[in-house]
Amino acid sequence: MTIEITSATIISRYRIEITAIDCSEENLQKMERLREDNFEKEIYYVFDKTANPKALYAARNWLQKQSATAKAGSWADALNSIVGIVTDSYGIGKYRVVE
C-alpha cells in the first residue's frame, strides 16, 4: 500500500507511532468517484516492544530502506526525515492499528 507519512512520534523508549494517509491508487480512485473533499483515510502504525519484542526491529529495518533516512544519526532524526514522504508500507503492515 502506498502511504504518505504525516507524523512520526517516539512515545517512550519502547513505543513508536507513525500516522500516514492512504494514497494508493484504489483509494485515490474512490475519492475521485465520490468527489468528497477531506476524505483522506488515515492509517496508524504502532511499534510497541512490550507487546511484540520484534516490533522495533521491524521499524528499524523499514526505516533503513527509506532513502530519506540515509544521513540520520538517531531514531529522532530518522523519524523526522520521513515525515512528508510517499512510500510503500511493505514491512510494517502487520503493525497497523485497525479501527
PDB file of C-alpha atoms in Angstrom:
ATOM      1  CA  MET A   1       0.000   0.000   0.000  1.00  0.00           C
ATOM      2  CA  THR A   2       1.313   3.429  -0.867  1.00  0.00           C
ATOM      3  CA  ILE A   3       1.232   5.837   2.059  1.00  0.00           C
ATOM      4  CA  GLU A   4       2.236   9.415   2.820  1.00  0.00           C
ATOM      5  CA  ILE A   5       3.727   9.867   6.287  1.00  0.00           C
ATOM      6  CA  THR A   6       2.077  12.757   8.155  1.00  0.00           C
ATOM      7  CA  SER A   7       3.654  12.307  11.587  1.00  0.00           C
ATOM      8  CA  ALA A   8       6.087  10.083  13.426  1.00  0.00           C
ATOM      9  CA  THR A   9       6.477  10.186  17.191  1.00  0.00           C
ATOM     10  CA  ILE A  10       8.593   8.491  19.817  1.00  0.00           C
ATOM     11  CA  ILE A  11       6.220   7.915  22.724  1.00  0.00           C
ATOM     12  CA  SER A  12       8.673   6.167  25.023  1.00  0.00           C
ATOM     13  CA  ARG A  13      11.780   4.073  24.839  1.00  0.00           C
ATOM     14  CA  TYR A  14       9.681   1.095  23.777  1.00  0.00           C
ATOM     15  CA  ARG A  15       6.958   2.673  21.596  1.00  0.00           C
ATOM     16  CA  ILE A  16       6.900   4.498  18.245  1.00  0.00           C
ATOM     17  CA  GLU A  17       3.773   5.719  16.465  1.00  0.00           C
ATOM     18  CA  ILE A  18       3.521   6.657  12.786  1.00  0.00           C
ATOM     19  CA  THR A  19       0.475   8.310  11.213  1.00  0.00           C
ATOM     20  CA  ALA A  20       0.011   8.155   7.455  1.00  0.00           C
ATOM     21  CA  ILE A  21      -2.539   8.802   4.735  1.00  0.00           C
ATOM     22  CA  ASP A  22      -3.510   6.087   2.282  1.00  0.00           C
ATOM     23  CA  CYS A  23      -2.601   7.393  -1.159  1.00  0.00           C
ATOM     24  CA  SER A  24      -2.791   4.092  -3.013  1.00  0.00           C
ATOM     25  CA  GLU A  25      -4.338   4.046  -6.457  1.00  0.00           C
ATOM     26  CA  GLU A  26      -7.505   2.309  -5.218  1.00  0.00           C
ATOM     27  CA  ASN A  27      -8.131   4.937  -2.556  1.00  0.00           C
ATOM     28  CA  LEU A  28      -7.473   7.806  -4.997  1.00  0.00           C
ATOM     29  CA  GLN A  29      -9.942   6.326  -7.487  1.00  0.00           C
ATOM     30  CA  LYS A  30     -12.547   6.008  -4.730  1.00  0.00           C
ATOM     31  CA  MET A  31     -12.011   9.644  -3.739  1.00  0.00           C
ATOM     32  CA  GLU A  32     -12.420  10.685  -7.387  1.00  0.00           C
ATOM     33  CA  ARG A  33     -15.680   8.728  -7.737  1.00  0.00           C
ATOM     34  CA  LEU A  34     -17.146  10.139  -4.550  1.00  0.00           C
ATOM     35  CA  ARG A  35     -15.697  13.615  -5.168  1.00  0.00           C
ATOM     36  CA  GLU A  36     -15.578  14.342  -1.482  1.00  0.00           C
ATOM     37  CA  ASP A  37     -13.045  16.692  -0.017  1.00  0.00           C
ATOM     38  CA  ASN A  38     -11.200  15.718   3.154  1.00  0.00           C
ATOM     39  CA  PHE A  39     -11.932  12.034   2.587  1.00  0.00           C
ATOM     40  CA  GLU A  40      -8.374  11.002   3.310  1.00  0.00           C
ATOM     41  CA  LYS A  41      -8.052   7.657   5.013  1.00  0.00           C
ATOM     42  CA  GLU A  42      -5.680   7.921   7.979  1.00  0.00           C
ATOM     43  CA  ILE A  43      -3.648   4.895   8.960  1.00  0.00           C
ATOM     44  CA  TYR A  44      -1.858   4.369  12.261  1.00  0.00           C
ATOM     45  CA  TYR A  45       1.158   2.167  12.852  1.00  0.00           C
ATOM     46  CA  VAL A  46       2.274   1.373  16.383  1.00  0.00           C
ATOM     47  CA  PHE A  47       5.573  -0.317  17.156  1.00  0.00           C
ATOM     48  CA  ASP A  48       5.397  -1.396  20.789  1.00  0.00           C
ATOM     49  CA  LYS A  49       8.264  -3.507  22.078  1.00  0.00           C
ATOM     50  CA  THR A  50       6.341  -4.531  25.194  1.00  0.00           C
ATOM     51  CA  ALA A  51       3.557  -6.096  23.104  1.00  0.00           C
ATOM     52  CA  ASN A  52       5.843  -7.580  20.439  1.00  0.00           C
ATOM     53  CA  PRO A  53       9.604  -7.820  21.082  1.00  0.00           C
ATOM     54  CA  LYS A  54      10.397  -7.723  17.343  1.00  0.00           C
ATOM     55  CA  ALA A  55       8.378  -4.586  16.597  1.00  0.00           C
ATOM     56  CA  LEU A  56      11.228  -2.095  16.891  1.00  0.00           C
ATOM     57  CA  TYR A  57      13.462  -4.315  14.757  1.00  0.00           C
ATOM     58  CA  ALA A  58      10.841  -4.231  12.010  1.00  0.00           C
ATOM     59  CA  ALA A  59      10.598  -0.439  12.312  1.00  0.00           C
ATOM     60  CA  ARG A  60      14.393  -0.135  12.166  1.00  0.00           C
ATOM     61  CA  ASN A  61      14.639  -2.340   9.064  1.00  0.00           C
ATOM     62  CA  TRP A  62      11.881  -0.394   7.327  1.00  0.00           C
ATOM     63  CA  LEU A  63      13.492   2.939   8.212  1.00  0.00           C
ATOM     64  CA  GLN A  64      16.849   1.776   6.851  1.00  0.00           C
ATOM     65  CA  LYS A  65      15.215   1.048   3.485  1.00  0.00           C
ATOM     66  CA  GLN A  66      13.975   4.634   3.200  1.00  0.00           C
ATOM     67  CA  SER A  67      16.329   6.893   1.260  1.00  0.00           C
ATOM     68  CA  ALA A  68      15.284   9.897   3.349  1.00  0.00           C
ATOM     69  CA  THR A  69      16.923   8.393   6.440  1.00  0.00           C
ATOM     70  CA  ALA A  70      20.361   7.891   4.874  1.00  0.00           C
ATOM     71  CA  LYS A  71      22.029  10.632   6.924  1.00  0.00           C
ATOM     72  CA  ALA A  72      20.058  10.150  10.133  1.00  0.00           C
ATOM     73  CA  GLY A  73      22.131   9.524  13.220  1.00  0.00           C
ATOM     74  CA  SER A  74      19.391   8.715  15.701  1.00  0.00           C
ATOM     75  CA  TRP A  75      15.818   7.477  15.908  1.00  0.00           C
ATOM     76  CA  ALA A  76      14.560  11.043  16.226  1.00  0.00           C
ATOM     77  CA  ASP A  77      16.447  12.183  13.115  1.00  0.00           C
ATOM     78  CA  ALA A  78      15.193   9.193  11.142  1.00  0.00           C
ATOM     79  CA  LEU A  79      11.568   9.727  12.155  1.00  0.00           C
ATOM     80  CA  ASN A  80      11.732  13.459  11.438  1.00  0.00           C
ATOM     81  CA  SER A  81      13.195  12.812   7.998  1.00  0.00           C
ATOM     82  CA  ILE A  82      10.361  10.513   6.868  1.00  0.00           C
ATOM     83  CA  VAL A  83       7.566  12.998   7.589  1.00  0.00           C
ATOM     84  CA  GLY A  84       6.087  14.078   4.261  1.00  0.00           C
ATOM     85  CA  ILE A  85       7.478  11.281   2.094  1.00  0.00           C
ATOM     86  CA  VAL A  86       5.382   8.952  -0.031  1.00  0.00           C
ATOM     87  CA  THR A  87       6.490   5.359   0.366  1.00  0.00           C
ATOM     88  CA  ASP A  88       5.354   1.759   0.455  1.00  0.00           C
ATOM     89  CA  SER A  89       4.191   0.210   3.715  1.00  0.00           C
ATOM     90  CA  TYR A  90       5.681  -3.188   2.899  1.00  0.00           C
ATOM     91  CA  GLY A  91       7.395  -4.477   6.020  1.00  0.00           C
ATOM     92  CA  ILE A  92       5.335  -2.573   8.578  1.00  0.00           C
ATOM     93  CA  GLY A  93       1.841  -3.621   7.542  1.00  0.00           C
ATOM     94  CA  LYS A  94       1.305  -6.006  10.426  1.00  0.00           C
ATOM     95  CA  TYR A  95       1.812  -3.168  12.922  1.00  0.00           C
ATOM     96  CA  ARG A  96      -1.129  -1.229  11.512  1.00  0.00           C
ATOM     97  CA  VAL A  97      -3.800  -0.352  14.060  1.00  0.00           C
ATOM     98  CA  VAL A  98      -7.184  -1.474  12.780  1.00  0.00           C
ATOM     99  CA  GLU A  99     -10.013   0.767  13.897  1.00  0.00           C
TER     100      GLU A  99
END
